[in-house]
Amino acid sequence: MGSSGIKLKAAVFFFLFSNLTLIAQTESERDKRPGGIFLQAGGPTLIGINFDYHLNNLLDIDFGFGLNASVQLGIKYHPLGNKTNTIIFPYTGFYGELIREINIFGGDTKSTIGFYIPFGIEIYVYNGLTFSAEIAYNNTRQNFGQLNTEKVNYAFRIGYHIK
């Protein structure tokens, strides 16, 4: 088994079995803070603002917009969303995306559409402060040679979940 196979198995293991025990609680962190706003680096929008709302403990709806009017809209599934003794929530999701070509010299730009499938981890750090990181399969109709049109994509978010 190669190095990449070991890394993939380790990532899947961490995704499925991550859990951080806290003092006993009656509701999850996700129950307490259903809406969030984040700064995002990477992903379909490259640099942007992201909003999410917990439809329930397991599902989020997510919307982001960013650099050059690129947008993402999707749903995330948190398999540990019902846990009351954790602040770490692995997730996966499915997003539609509209990505615009970046042209620093002005002029006409192209647009492309696609879908984005992330595998990530969301951590409730302190009193609503939230951090998340993900790796994703990204499928766009065109590749503009930008990070957000490559087949493998990454995103990092830092923000706040509101009561």
Tab-separated table of C-alpha atoms in Angstrom:
chain	number	residue	atom	x	y	z
A	1	MET	CA	0.000	0.000	0.000
A	2	GLY	CA	1.423	3.366	-1.005
A	3	SER	CA	1.699	6.486	1.083
A	4	SER	CA	-1.414	8.018	-0.480
A	5	GLY	CA	-3.456	4.882	0.368
A	6	ILE	CA	-2.446	5.117	4.022
A	7	LYS	CA	-3.301	8.829	4.123
A	8	LEU	CA	-6.710	8.186	2.579
A	9	LYS	CA	-7.504	5.399	5.062
A	10	ALA	CA	-6.375	7.595	7.969
A	11	ALA	CA	-8.574	10.465	6.743
A	12	VAL	CA	-11.607	8.171	6.377
A	13	PHE	CA	-11.008	6.697	9.855
A	14	PHE	CA	-10.741	10.189	11.374
A	15	PHE	CA	-13.854	11.330	9.498
A	16	LEU	CA	-15.964	8.402	10.689
A	17	PHE	CA	-14.753	8.057	14.256
A	18	SER	CA	-13.729	11.539	15.423
A	19	ASN	CA	-15.239	12.569	18.715
A	20	LEU	CA	-14.093	14.858	21.519
A	21	THR	CA	-15.722	14.222	24.886
A	22	LEU	CA	-16.875	17.220	26.913
A	23	ILE	CA	-18.737	17.678	30.174
A	24	ALA	CA	-22.206	16.115	29.877
A	25	GLN	CA	-24.627	18.374	28.040
A	26	THR	CA	-28.327	18.115	27.282
A	27	GLU	CA	-28.137	19.630	23.787
A	28	SER	CA	-25.475	19.670	21.107
A	29	GLU	CA	-23.470	22.716	20.123
A	30	ARG	CA	-25.331	22.582	16.819
A	31	ASP	CA	-28.670	22.958	18.683
A	32	LYS	CA	-27.420	25.993	20.575
A	33	ARG	CA	-26.109	27.912	17.557
A	34	PRO	CA	-28.048	27.224	14.334
A	35	GLY	CA	-26.804	30.034	12.039
A	36	GLY	CA	-23.284	30.915	11.028
A	37	ILE	CA	-21.302	33.470	9.037
A	38	PHE	CA	-17.753	32.765	7.890
A	39	LEU	CA	-14.789	34.053	5.954
A	40	GLN	CA	-13.800	31.408	3.421
A	41	ALA	CA	-10.479	30.810	1.678
A	42	GLY	CA	-10.493	28.264	-1.140
A	43	GLY	CA	-13.415	26.249	-2.401
A	44	PRO	CA	-15.599	27.384	-5.290
A	45	THR	CA	-15.476	31.067	-4.291
A	46	LEU	CA	-11.671	31.281	-3.682
A	47	ILE	CA	-12.076	34.138	-1.184
A	48	GLY	CA	-15.508	35.006	0.120
A	49	ILE	CA	-18.260	35.084	2.697
A	50	ASN	CA	-20.168	31.936	3.604
A	51	PHE	CA	-23.460	31.463	5.476
A	52	ASP	CA	-24.898	28.262	6.896
A	53	TYR	CA	-28.021	27.308	8.770
A	54	HIS	CA	-28.705	24.036	10.584
A	55	LEU	CA	-31.968	22.663	9.219
A	56	ASN	CA	-31.639	20.030	11.948
A	57	ASN	CA	-28.704	18.442	13.769
A	58	LEU	CA	-27.663	16.389	10.755
A	59	LEU	CA	-28.261	18.752	7.807
A	60	ASP	CA	-27.110	22.288	6.954
A	61	ILE	CA	-27.969	24.504	4.056
A	62	ASP	CA	-24.960	26.518	2.941
A	63	PHE	CA	-24.513	29.551	0.670
A	64	GLY	CA	-21.345	31.409	-0.233
A	65	PHE	CA	-20.285	34.144	-2.610
A	66	GLY	CA	-16.877	35.477	-3.328
A	67	LEU	CA	-14.200	36.674	-5.651
A	68	ASN	CA	-15.449	37.827	-9.051
A	69	ALA	CA	-19.092	36.995	-8.193
A	70	SER	CA	-18.560	33.215	-7.901
A	71	VAL	CA	-21.259	31.459	-5.843
A	72	GLN	CA	-21.857	28.111	-4.136
A	73	LEU	CA	-25.094	26.669	-2.771
A	74	GLY	CA	-25.464	23.288	-1.177
A	75	ILE	CA	-26.283	20.997	1.668
A	76	LYS	CA	-23.976	19.414	4.262
A	77	TYR	CA	-24.534	16.193	6.201
A	78	HIS	CA	-23.017	15.881	9.714
A	79	PRO	CA	-23.129	12.210	10.827
A	80	LEU	CA	-22.286	13.178	14.438
A	81	GLY	CA	-24.643	16.165	14.519
A	82	ASN	CA	-26.852	14.646	17.232
A	83	LYS	CA	-23.948	14.055	19.631
A	84	THR	CA	-24.169	16.158	22.775
A	85	ASN	CA	-20.650	15.418	23.949
A	86	THR	CA	-18.649	16.704	21.001
A	87	ILE	CA	-17.435	19.937	19.457
A	88	ILE	CA	-15.965	18.221	16.380
A	89	PHE	CA	-18.358	17.459	13.556
A	90	PRO	CA	-17.144	15.701	10.407
A	91	TYR	CA	-19.263	16.352	7.337
A	92	THR	CA	-19.775	15.728	3.658
A	93	GLY	CA	-21.981	17.573	1.246
A	94	PHE	CA	-23.100	18.392	-2.246
A	95	TYR	CA	-22.970	21.888	-3.769
A	96	GLY	CA	-23.853	23.491	-7.046
A	97	GLU	CA	-21.410	26.166	-8.107
A	98	LEU	CA	-21.078	29.024	-10.572
A	99	ILE	CA	-17.466	30.062	-11.063
A	100	ARG	CA	-16.344	33.101	-13.001
A	101	GLU	CA	-12.946	33.396	-14.625
A	102	ILE	CA	-10.618	35.908	-12.986
A	103	ASN	CA	-9.212	38.389	-15.480
A	104	ILE	CA	-6.934	40.919	-13.754
A	105	PHE	CA	-6.604	42.962	-16.945
A	106	GLY	CA	-10.369	43.485	-17.340
A	107	GLY	CA	-12.315	42.573	-20.408
A	108	ASP	CA	-14.625	39.653	-21.004
A	109	THR	CA	-14.667	36.792	-18.520
A	110	LYS	CA	-16.122	33.331	-18.893
A	111	SER	CA	-18.335	31.469	-16.436
A	112	THR	CA	-18.691	27.783	-15.738
A	113	ILE	CA	-20.984	25.662	-13.608
A	114	GLY	CA	-20.324	22.449	-11.762
A	115	PHE	CA	-20.696	20.540	-8.539
A	116	TYR	CA	-18.509	20.281	-5.464
A	117	ILE	CA	-18.410	17.354	-2.979
A	118	PRO	CA	-16.520	18.218	0.241
A	119	PHE	CA	-15.289	15.973	3.066
A	120	GLY	CA	-14.396	18.059	6.078
A	121	ILE	CA	-14.391	18.732	9.757
A	122	GLU	CA	-16.107	21.561	11.613
A	123	ILE	CA	-14.863	22.489	15.082
A	124	TYR	CA	-16.776	24.657	17.533
A	125	VAL	CA	-13.805	26.305	19.205
A	126	TYR	CA	-15.204	28.712	21.830
A	127	ASN	CA	-18.565	30.439	22.401
A	128	GLY	CA	-19.637	30.185	18.757
A	129	LEU	CA	-16.207	30.670	17.184
A	130	THR	CA	-16.046	27.972	14.522
A	131	PHE	CA	-13.314	26.653	12.255
A	132	SER	CA	-13.683	24.207	9.389
A	133	ALA	CA	-11.386	22.622	6.832
A	134	GLU	CA	-12.266	20.403	3.900
A	135	ILE	CA	-10.938	18.630	0.865
A	136	ALA	CA	-13.299	18.207	-2.068
A	137	TYR	CA	-13.891	16.687	-5.447
A	138	ASN	CA	-14.682	19.564	-7.780
A	139	ASN	CA	-16.280	19.009	-11.177
A	140	THR	CA	-16.632	22.041	-13.441
A	141	ARG	CA	-17.431	22.179	-17.142
A	142	GLN	CA	-14.344	24.311	-17.817
A	143	ASN	CA	-10.970	24.653	-16.116
A	144	PHE	CA	-9.723	28.231	-16.184
A	145	GLY	CA	-6.385	27.301	-14.596
A	146	GLN	CA	-7.631	28.750	-11.293
A	147	LEU	CA	-7.563	26.887	-7.984
A	148	ASN	CA	-11.375	26.842	-7.843
A	149	THR	CA	-11.710	24.997	-11.169
A	150	GLU	CA	-9.216	22.219	-10.363
A	151	LYS	CA	-10.528	18.658	-9.755
A	152	VAL	CA	-9.264	18.571	-6.143
A	153	ASN	CA	-10.080	21.604	-4.074
A	154	TYR	CA	-9.580	22.746	-0.486
A	155	ALA	CA	-11.438	25.250	1.678
A	156	PHE	CA	-10.877	26.763	5.111
A	157	ARG	CA	-13.451	28.770	7.048
A	158	ILE	CA	-13.365	30.761	10.240
A	159	GLY	CA	-16.445	32.399	11.607
A	160	TYR	CA	-19.132	32.534	14.227
A	161	HIS	CA	-22.288	30.527	14.896
A	162	ILE	CA	-25.088	32.653	16.322
A	163	LYS	CA	-27.569	31.680	19.062
